[in-house]
Amino acid sequence: MRLPATLRRKNANIHDRALLFLVVGAGGTWAAHETDRIIPEFLSALMMVGSLCVLLSLLWPFSIHVDDAGLTVRARGATTRLPWASIVRITVPRDSKGGFTAPTLMLLLAPGVRIKRRVGERKGDERLHRLLGLDDFTIPPEQVIATLKVYSPEGIVDADDYLSYRATKRLVSQLLREAEEDREDGH
């Protein structure tokens, strides 16, 4: 029997961005108030409220517990247990332009299955849930996918296109770096 794994959300980046927007919003509110401008003051206050909401959302952990029996998704203060039989597919789809600019882990669930406190898009009788961007986990995207593949039944995890894209991107980056080093060495 394998030990279960837990995939967690990386909170540091979200926290830093929310604090930045909070500070910018507070500065904008103060500056707009000093110049008696209503619209900039309203927009800055709205920015502050939005960033406070994001900071509050960090109080609720997001994690996916993976084991031989299925997934347990903890999100927005609710926990949902999903046996492997209730999951039709786990995928990382391409964006509207055919690329992977913001790769997102998505679950296609069997009819009647839902994740608590999350809205899923209907696909016939099934529901498609966007979980989290692959770059927002505490481990690299390849490890997230590998962890899901290790525990899931054969064929549920469909992320080979994304893994090929990442491998190609790394290879091209390495070739460009080597070419730059050769130019610097005078070859």
JSON list of C-alpha atoms in Angstrom, two decimals:
[
{"chain": "A", "resi": 1, "resn": "MET", "atom": "CA", "xyz": [0.00, 0.00, 0.00]},
{"chain": "A", "resi": 2, "resn": "ARG", "atom": "CA", "xyz": [1.33, 3.41, -0.99]},
{"chain": "A", "resi": 3, "resn": "LEU", "atom": "CA", "xyz": [1.36, 6.36, 1.37]},
{"chain": "A", "resi": 4, "resn": "PRO", "atom": "CA", "xyz": [-1.12, 9.10, 0.39]},
{"chain": "A", "resi": 5, "resn": "ALA", "atom": "CA", "xyz": [0.12, 12.38, -1.07]},
{"chain": "A", "resi": 6, "resn": "THR", "atom": "CA", "xyz": [-1.17, 15.92, -0.55]},
{"chain": "A", "resi": 7, "resn": "LEU", "atom": "CA", "xyz": [-0.99, 18.59, -3.23]},
{"chain": "A", "resi": 8, "resn": "ARG", "atom": "CA", "xyz": [-1.12, 22.08, -1.68]},
{"chain": "A", "resi": 9, "resn": "ARG", "atom": "CA", "xyz": [-1.65, 25.60, -3.00]},
{"chain": "A", "resi": 10, "resn": "LYS", "atom": "CA", "xyz": [1.33, 27.95, -2.94]},
{"chain": "A", "resi": 11, "resn": "ASN", "atom": "CA", "xyz": [0.04, 30.88, -0.86]},
{"chain": "A", "resi": 12, "resn": "ALA", "atom": "CA", "xyz": [3.12, 33.12, -0.83]},
{"chain": "A", "resi": 13, "resn": "ASN", "atom": "CA", "xyz": [2.63, 34.60, -4.33]},
{"chain": "A", "resi": 14, "resn": "ILE", "atom": "CA", "xyz": [-1.08, 35.22, -3.76]},
{"chain": "A", "resi": 15, "resn": "HIS", "atom": "CA", "xyz": [-0.35, 36.82, -0.40]},
{"chain": "A", "resi": 16, "resn": "ASP", "atom": "CA", "xyz": [2.31, 39.14, -1.83]},
{"chain": "A", "resi": 17, "resn": "ARG", "atom": "CA", "xyz": [0.14, 40.28, -4.76]},
{"chain": "A", "resi": 18, "resn": "ALA", "atom": "CA", "xyz": [-2.86, 40.90, -2.51]},
{"chain": "A", "resi": 19, "resn": "LEU", "atom": "CA", "xyz": [-0.73, 42.99, -0.13]},
{"chain": "A", "resi": 20, "resn": "LEU", "atom": "CA", "xyz": [0.64, 45.00, -3.06]},
{"chain": "A", "resi": 21, "resn": "PHE", "atom": "CA", "xyz": [-2.89, 45.75, -4.32]},
{"chain": "A", "resi": 22, "resn": "LEU", "atom": "CA", "xyz": [-3.96, 46.65, -0.78]},
{"chain": "A", "resi": 23, "resn": "VAL", "atom": "CA", "xyz": [-1.11, 49.15, -0.40]},
{"chain": "A", "resi": 24, "resn": "VAL", "atom": "CA", "xyz": [-1.65, 50.61, -3.90]},
{"chain": "A", "resi": 25, "resn": "GLY", "atom": "CA", "xyz": [-5.39, 50.85, -3.24]},
{"chain": "A", "resi": 26, "resn": "ALA", "atom": "CA", "xyz": [-4.84, 52.58, 0.10]},
{"chain": "A", "resi": 27, "resn": "GLY", "atom": "CA", "xyz": [-2.40, 55.04, -1.49]},
{"chain": "A", "resi": 28, "resn": "GLY", "atom": "CA", "xyz": [-4.80, 55.69, -4.35]},
{"chain": "A", "resi": 29, "resn": "THR", "atom": "CA", "xyz": [-7.69, 56.24, -1.93]},
{"chain": "A", "resi": 30, "resn": "TRP", "atom": "CA", "xyz": [-5.64, 58.71, 0.09]},
{"chain": "A", "resi": 31, "resn": "ALA", "atom": "CA", "xyz": [-4.42, 60.58, -3.03]},
{"chain": "A", "resi": 32, "resn": "ALA", "atom": "CA", "xyz": [-7.91, 60.69, -4.54]},
{"chain": "A", "resi": 33, "resn": "HIS", "atom": "CA", "xyz": [-9.39, 61.89, -1.24]},
{"chain": "A", "resi": 34, "resn": "GLU", "atom": "CA", "xyz": [-6.81, 64.67, -1.02]},
{"chain": "A", "resi": 35, "resn": "THR", "atom": "CA", "xyz": [-7.71, 65.91, -4.51]},
{"chain": "A", "resi": 36, "resn": "ASP", "atom": "CA", "xyz": [-11.48, 65.46, -4.03]},
{"chain": "A", "resi": 37, "resn": "ARG", "atom": "CA", "xyz": [-11.80, 63.01, -6.95]},
{"chain": "A", "resi": 38, "resn": "ILE", "atom": "CA", "xyz": [-14.72, 60.63, -6.45]},
{"chain": "A", "resi": 39, "resn": "ILE", "atom": "CA", "xyz": [-14.16, 58.03, -9.20]},
{"chain": "A", "resi": 40, "resn": "PRO", "atom": "CA", "xyz": [-10.46, 57.31, -8.43]},
{"chain": "A", "resi": 41, "resn": "GLU", "atom": "CA", "xyz": [-11.31, 57.16, -4.73]},
{"chain": "A", "resi": 42, "resn": "PHE", "atom": "CA", "xyz": [-14.10, 54.65, -5.43]},
{"chain": "A", "resi": 43, "resn": "LEU", "atom": "CA", "xyz": [-11.87, 52.52, -7.69]},
{"chain": "A", "resi": 44, "resn": "SER", "atom": "CA", "xyz": [-9.04, 52.52, -5.13]},
{"chain": "A", "resi": 45, "resn": "ALA", "atom": "CA", "xyz": [-11.43, 51.55, -2.35]},
{"chain": "A", "resi": 46, "resn": "LEU", "atom": "CA", "xyz": [-12.77, 48.77, -4.57]},
{"chain": "A", "resi": 47, "resn": "MET", "atom": "CA", "xyz": [-9.18, 47.55, -5.12]},
{"chain": "A", "resi": 48, "resn": "MET", "atom": "CA", "xyz": [-8.64, 47.48, -1.35]},
{"chain": "A", "resi": 49, "resn": "VAL", "atom": "CA", "xyz": [-11.85, 45.51, -0.74]},
{"chain": "A", "resi": 50, "resn": "GLY", "atom": "CA", "xyz": [-10.89, 43.00, -3.46]},
{"chain": "A", "resi": 51, "resn": "SER", "atom": "CA", "xyz": [-7.42, 42.48, -2.03]},
{"chain": "A", "resi": 52, "resn": "LEU", "atom": "CA", "xyz": [-8.87, 42.03, 1.47]},
{"chain": "A", "resi": 53, "resn": "CYS", "atom": "CA", "xyz": [-11.19, 39.34, 0.09]},
{"chain": "A", "resi": 54, "resn": "VAL", "atom": "CA", "xyz": [-8.20, 37.56, -1.48]},
{"chain": "A", "resi": 55, "resn": "LEU", "atom": "CA", "xyz": [-6.28, 37.75, 1.81]},
{"chain": "A", "resi": 56, "resn": "LEU", "atom": "CA", "xyz": [-9.30, 36.32, 3.66]},
{"chain": "A", "resi": 57, "resn": "SER", "atom": "CA", "xyz": [-9.55, 33.47, 1.15]},
{"chain": "A", "resi": 58, "resn": "LEU", "atom": "CA", "xyz": [-6.05, 32.41, 2.17]},
{"chain": "A", "resi": 59, "resn": "LEU", "atom": "CA", "xyz": [-7.45, 31.51, 5.59]},
{"chain": "A", "resi": 60, "resn": "TRP", "atom": "CA", "xyz": [-9.17, 28.55, 3.90]},
{"chain": "A", "resi": 61, "resn": "PRO", "atom": "CA", "xyz": [-6.54, 26.10, 2.75]},
{"chain": "A", "resi": 62, "resn": "PHE", "atom": "CA", "xyz": [-6.71, 24.54, -0.70]},
{"chain": "A", "resi": 63, "resn": "SER", "atom": "CA", "xyz": [-5.36, 21.04, -0.96]},
{"chain": "A", "resi": 64, "resn": "ILE", "atom": "CA", "xyz": [-5.95, 17.81, -2.83]},
{"chain": "A", "resi": 65, "resn": "HIS", "atom": "CA", "xyz": [-5.31, 14.65, -0.84]},
{"chain": "A", "resi": 66, "resn": "VAL", "atom": "CA", "xyz": [-4.53, 11.76, -3.24]},
{"chain": "A", "resi": 67, "resn": "ASP", "atom": "CA", "xyz": [-4.65, 8.09, -2.31]},
{"chain": "A", "resi": 68, "resn": "ASP", "atom": "CA", "xyz": [-5.51, 4.70, -3.79]},
{"chain": "A", "resi": 69, "resn": "ALA", "atom": "CA", "xyz": [-9.24, 5.22, -3.15]},
{"chain": "A", "resi": 70, "resn": "GLY", "atom": "CA", "xyz": [-9.56, 8.68, -4.78]},
{"chain": "A", "resi": 71, "resn": "LEU", "atom": "CA", "xyz": [-9.20, 12.40, -4.13]},
{"chain": "A", "resi": 72, "resn": "THR", "atom": "CA", "xyz": [-10.20, 14.59, -1.20]},
{"chain": "A", "resi": 73, "resn": "VAL", "atom": "CA", "xyz": [-10.54, 18.22, -2.26]},
{"chain": "A", "resi": 74, "resn": "ARG", "atom": "CA", "xyz": [-10.38, 20.87, 0.49]},
{"chain": "A", "resi": 75, "resn": "ALA", "atom": "CA", "xyz": [-11.42, 24.25, -0.86]},
{"chain": "A", "resi": 76, "resn": "ARG", "atom": "CA", "xyz": [-13.33, 27.28, 0.43]},
{"chain": "A", "resi": 77, "resn": "GLY", "atom": "CA", "xyz": [-13.88, 25.74, 3.83]},
{"chain": "A", "resi": 78, "resn": "ALA", "atom": "CA", "xyz": [-15.47, 22.53, 2.51]},
{"chain": "A", "resi": 79, "resn": "THR", "atom": "CA", "xyz": [-14.12, 19.01, 2.08]},
{"chain": "A", "resi": 80, "resn": "THR", "atom": "CA", "xyz": [-15.31, 16.74, -0.73]},
{"chain": "A", "resi": 81, "resn": "ARG", "atom": "CA", "xyz": [-14.32, 13.07, -1.07]},
{"chain": "A", "resi": 82, "resn": "LEU", "atom": "CA", "xyz": [-14.21, 11.88, -4.69]},
{"chain": "A", "resi": 83, "resn": "PRO", "atom": "CA", "xyz": [-13.71, 8.13, -5.24]},
{"chain": "A", "resi": 84, "resn": "TRP", "atom": "CA", "xyz": [-11.88, 7.33, -8.47]},
{"chain": "A", "resi": 85, "resn": "ALA", "atom": "CA", "xyz": [-15.12, 5.90, -9.90]},
{"chain": "A", "resi": 86, "resn": "SER", "atom": "CA", "xyz": [-16.71, 9.37, -9.69]},
{"chain": "A", "resi": 87, "resn": "ILE", "atom": "CA", "xyz": [-13.93, 11.01, -11.74]},
{"chain": "A", "resi": 88, "resn": "VAL", "atom": "CA", "xyz": [-14.27, 10.68, -15.50]},
{"chain": "A", "resi": 89, "resn": "ARG", "atom": "CA", "xyz": [-11.06, 12.52, -16.39]},
{"chain": "A", "resi": 90, "resn": "ILE", "atom": "CA", "xyz": [-8.34, 14.77, -14.94]},
{"chain": "A", "resi": 91, "resn": "THR", "atom": "CA", "xyz": [-6.92, 17.02, -17.61]},
{"chain": "A", "resi": 92, "resn": "VAL", "atom": "CA", "xyz": [-4.88, 20.11, -18.40]},
{"chain": "A", "resi": 93, "resn": "PRO", "atom": "CA", "xyz": [-6.64, 21.58, -21.44]},
{"chain": "A", "resi": 94, "resn": "ARG", "atom": "CA", "xyz": [-5.21, 23.99, -23.97]},
{"chain": "A", "resi": 95, "resn": "ASP", "atom": "CA", "xyz": [-6.38, 27.60, -23.86]},
{"chain": "A", "resi": 96, "resn": "SER", "atom": "CA", "xyz": [-8.56, 29.21, -26.54]},
{"chain": "A", "resi": 97, "resn": "LYS", "atom": "CA", "xyz": [-5.48, 29.95, -28.70]},
{"chain": "A", "resi": 98, "resn": "GLY", "atom": "CA", "xyz": [-4.30, 26.34, -28.61]},
{"chain": "A", "resi": 99, "resn": "GLY", "atom": "CA", "xyz": [-1.47, 26.91, -26.13]},
{"chain": "A", "resi": 100, "resn": "PHE", "atom": "CA", "xyz": [-0.79, 26.55, -22.42]},
{"chain": "A", "resi": 101, "resn": "THR", "atom": "CA", "xyz": [-0.49, 30.16, -21.23]},
{"chain": "A", "resi": 102, "resn": "ALA", "atom": "CA", "xyz": [-2.24, 29.46, -17.91]},
{"chain": "A", "resi": 103, "resn": "PRO", "atom": "CA", "xyz": [-2.43, 25.67, -17.48]},
{"chain": "A", "resi": 104, "resn": "THR", "atom": "CA", "xyz": [-5.21, 24.68, -15.09]},
{"chain": "A", "resi": 105, "resn": "LEU", "atom": "CA", "xyz": [-5.91, 21.34, -13.48]},
{"chain": "A", "resi": 106, "resn": "MET", "atom": "CA", "xyz": [-9.48, 20.34, -14.33]},
{"chain": "A", "resi": 107, "resn": "LEU", "atom": "CA", "xyz": [-11.71, 17.51, -13.16]},
{"chain": "A", "resi": 108, "resn": "LEU", "atom": "CA", "xyz": [-14.54, 16.06, -15.23]},
{"chain": "A", "resi": 109, "resn": "LEU", "atom": "CA", "xyz": [-16.91, 14.40, -12.76]},
{"chain": "A", "resi": 110, "resn": "ALA", "atom": "CA", "xyz": [-19.55, 11.73, -13.32]},
{"chain": "A", "resi": 111, "resn": "PRO", "atom": "CA", "xyz": [-23.24, 12.70, -13.42]},
{"chain": "A", "resi": 112, "resn": "GLY", "atom": "CA", "xyz": [-24.58, 13.76, -10.03]},
{"chain": "A", "resi": 113, "resn": "VAL", "atom": "CA", "xyz": [-21.13, 14.33, -8.49]},
{"chain": "A", "resi": 114, "resn": "ARG", "atom": "CA", "xyz": [-20.20, 17.82, -7.31]},
{"chain": "A", "resi": 115, "resn": "ILE", "atom": "CA", "xyz": [-17.43, 19.52, -5.38]},
{"chain": "A", "resi": 116, "resn": "LYS", "atom": "CA", "xyz": [-18.83, 21.41, -2.41]},
{"chain": "A", "resi": 117, "resn": "ARG", "atom": "CA", "xyz": [-18.75, 25.23, -2.64]},
{"chain": "A", "resi": 118, "resn": "ARG", "atom": "CA", "xyz": [-17.40, 25.18, -6.18]},
{"chain": "A", "resi": 119, "resn": "VAL", "atom": "CA", "xyz": [-19.29, 25.88, -9.37]},
{"chain": "A", "resi": 120, "resn": "GLY", "atom": "CA", "xyz": [-18.74, 23.42, -12.18]},
{"chain": "A", "resi": 121, "resn": "GLU", "atom": "CA", "xyz": [-19.44, 23.90, -15.87]},
{"chain": "A", "resi": 122, "resn": "ARG", "atom": "CA", "xyz": [-21.95, 21.42, -17.29]},
{"chain": "A", "resi": 123, "resn": "LYS", "atom": "CA", "xyz": [-20.71, 19.09, -20.02]},
{"chain": "A", "resi": 124, "resn": "GLY", "atom": "CA", "xyz": [-23.79, 17.03, -20.85]},
{"chain": "A", "resi": 125, "resn": "ASP", "atom": "CA", "xyz": [-24.62, 15.15, -17.65]},
{"chain": "A", "resi": 126, "resn": "GLU", "atom": "CA", "xyz": [-21.08, 15.57, -16.32]},
{"chain": "A", "resi": 127, "resn": "ARG", "atom": "CA", "xyz": [-19.53, 18.58, -14.55]},
{"chain": "A", "resi": 128, "resn": "LEU", "atom": "CA", "xyz": [-16.17, 20.18, -15.34]},
{"chain": "A", "resi": 129, "resn": "HIS", "atom": "CA", "xyz": [-14.42, 21.81, -12.37]},
{"chain": "A", "resi": 130, "resn": "ARG", "atom": "CA", "xyz": [-11.44, 24.15, -12.70]},
{"chain": "A", "resi": 131, "resn": "LEU", "atom": "CA", "xyz": [-9.34, 23.47, -9.62]},
{"chain": "A", "resi": 132, "resn": "LEU", "atom": "CA", "xyz": [-6.08, 25.41, -9.62]},
{"chain": "A", "resi": 133, "resn": "GLY", "atom": "CA", "xyz": [-3.37, 26.59, -11.98]},
{"chain": "A", "resi": 134, "resn": "LEU", "atom": "CA", "xyz": [-0.54, 24.07, -12.17]},
{"chain": "A", "resi": 135, "resn": "ASP", "atom": "CA", "xyz": [1.97, 26.81, -11.35]},
{"chain": "A", "resi": 136, "resn": "ASP", "atom": "CA", "xyz": [0.07, 27.56, -8.12]},
{"chain": "A", "resi": 137, "resn": "PHE", "atom": "CA", "xyz": [0.95, 24.26, -6.42]},
{"chain": "A", "resi": 138, "resn": "THR", "atom": "CA", "xyz": [3.92, 23.99, -4.04]},
{"chain": "A", "resi": 139, "resn": "ILE", "atom": "CA", "xyz": [5.55, 21.39, -6.30]},
{"chain": "A", "resi": 140, "resn": "PRO", "atom": "CA", "xyz": [6.38, 21.61, -10.03]},
{"chain": "A", "resi": 141, "resn": "PRO", "atom": "CA", "xyz": [3.58, 20.85, -12.52]},
{"chain": "A", "resi": 142, "resn": "GLU", "atom": "CA", "xyz": [5.27, 17.62, -13.67]},
{"chain": "A", "resi": 143, "resn": "GLN", "atom": "CA", "xyz": [5.21, 16.31, -10.09]},
{"chain": "A", "resi": 144, "resn": "VAL", "atom": "CA", "xyz": [1.53, 17.24, -9.67]},
{"chain": "A", "resi": 145, "resn": "ILE", "atom": "CA", "xyz": [0.65, 15.24, -12.78]},
{"chain": "A", "resi": 146, "resn": "ALA", "atom": "CA", "xyz": [2.95, 12.36, -11.84]},
{"chain": "A", "resi": 147, "resn": "THR", "atom": "CA", "xyz": [1.38, 12.13, -8.38]},
{"chain": "A", "resi": 148, "resn": "LEU", "atom": "CA", "xyz": [-2.11, 11.97, -9.88]},
{"chain": "A", "resi": 149, "resn": "LYS", "atom": "CA", "xyz": [-1.01, 9.35, -12.43]},
{"chain": "A", "resi": 150, "resn": "VAL", "atom": "CA", "xyz": [0.56, 7.12, -9.76]},
{"chain": "A", "resi": 151, "resn": "TYR", "atom": "CA", "xyz": [-2.64, 6.82, -7.74]},
{"chain": "A", "resi": 152, "resn": "SER", "atom": "CA", "xyz": [-5.38, 7.03, -10.38]},
{"chain": "A", "resi": 153, "resn": "PRO", "atom": "CA", "xyz": [-6.69, 4.16, -12.48]},
{"chain": "A", "resi": 154, "resn": "GLU", "atom": "CA", "xyz": [-5.21, 3.91, -15.98]},
{"chain": "A", "resi": 155, "resn": "GLY", "atom": "CA", "xyz": [-6.48, 6.52, -18.44]},
{"chain": "A", "resi": 156, "resn": "ILE", "atom": "CA", "xyz": [-8.07, 9.01, -16.02]},
{"chain": "A", "resi": 157, "resn": "VAL", "atom": "CA", "xyz": [-5.20, 11.54, -16.07]},
{"chain": "A", "resi": 158, "resn": "ASP", "atom": "CA", "xyz": [-4.91, 13.08, -19.54]},
{"chain": "A", "resi": 159, "resn": "ALA", "atom": "CA", "xyz": [-2.04, 15.58, -19.47]},
{"chain": "A", "resi": 160, "resn": "ASP", "atom": "CA", "xyz": [0.43, 14.19, -22.01]},
{"chain": "A", "resi": 161, "resn": "ASP", "atom": "CA", "xyz": [0.05, 17.21, -24.33]},
{"chain": "A", "resi": 162, "resn": "TYR", "atom": "CA", "xyz": [0.96, 19.55, -21.49]},
{"chain": "A", "resi": 163, "resn": "LEU", "atom": "CA", "xyz": [3.92, 17.41, -20.40]},
{"chain": "A", "resi": 164, "resn": "SER", "atom": "CA", "xyz": [5.22, 17.36, -24.00]},
{"chain": "A", "resi": 165, "resn": "TYR", "atom": "CA", "xyz": [4.83, 21.13, -24.18]},
{"chain": "A", "resi": 166, "resn": "ARG", "atom": "CA", "xyz": [6.83, 21.59, -20.94]},
{"chain": "A", "resi": 167, "resn": "ALA", "atom": "CA", "xyz": [9.57, 19.20, -22.10]},
{"chain": "A", "resi": 168, "resn": "THR", "atom": "CA", "xyz": [9.86, 20.99, -25.47]},
{"chain": "A", "resi": 169, "resn": "LYS", "atom": "CA", "xyz": [9.97, 24.37, -23.77]},
{"chain": "A", "resi": 170, "resn": "ARG", "atom": "CA", "xyz": [12.79, 23.21, -21.46]},
{"chain": "A", "resi": 171, "resn": "LEU", "atom": "CA", "xyz": [14.72, 21.73, -24.40]},
{"chain": "A", "resi": 172, "resn": "VAL", "atom": "CA", "xyz": [14.45, 24.92, -26.48]},
{"chain": "A", "resi": 173, "resn": "SER", "atom": "CA", "xyz": [15.49, 26.99, -23.47]},
{"chain": "A", "resi": 174, "resn": "GLN", "atom": "CA", "xyz": [18.52, 24.76, -22.93]},
{"chain": "A", "resi": 175, "resn": "LEU", "atom": "CA", "xyz": [19.52, 24.96, -26.63]},
{"chain": "A", "resi": 176, "resn": "LEU", "atom": "CA", "xyz": [19.22, 28.76, -26.62]},
{"chain": "A", "resi": 177, "resn": "ARG", "atom": "CA", "xyz": [21.28, 28.98, -23.43]},
{"chain": "A", "resi": 178, "resn": "GLU", "atom": "CA", "xyz": [24.00, 26.76, -24.95]},
{"chain": "A", "resi": 179, "resn": "ALA", "atom": "CA", "xyz": [24.02, 28.83, -28.16]},
{"chain": "A", "resi": 180, "resn": "GLU", "atom": "CA", "xyz": [24.40, 32.02, -26.11]},
{"chain": "A", "resi": 181, "resn": "GLU", "atom": "CA", "xyz": [27.29, 30.49, -24.15]},
{"chain": "A", "resi": 182, "resn": "ASP", "atom": "CA", "xyz": [28.99, 29.44, -27.42]},
{"chain": "A", "resi": 183, "resn": "ARG", "atom": "CA", "xyz": [28.65, 33.02, -28.76]},
{"chain": "A", "resi": 184, "resn": "GLU", "atom": "CA", "xyz": [30.12, 34.43, -25.56]},
{"chain": "A", "resi": 185, "resn": "ASP", "atom": "CA", "xyz": [33.06, 31.97, -25.79]},
{"chain": "A", "resi": 186, "resn": "GLY", "atom": "CA", "xyz": [33.72, 33.07, -29.38]},
{"chain": "A", "resi": 187, "resn": "HIS", "atom": "CA", "xyz": [32.86, 29.79, -31.12]}
]
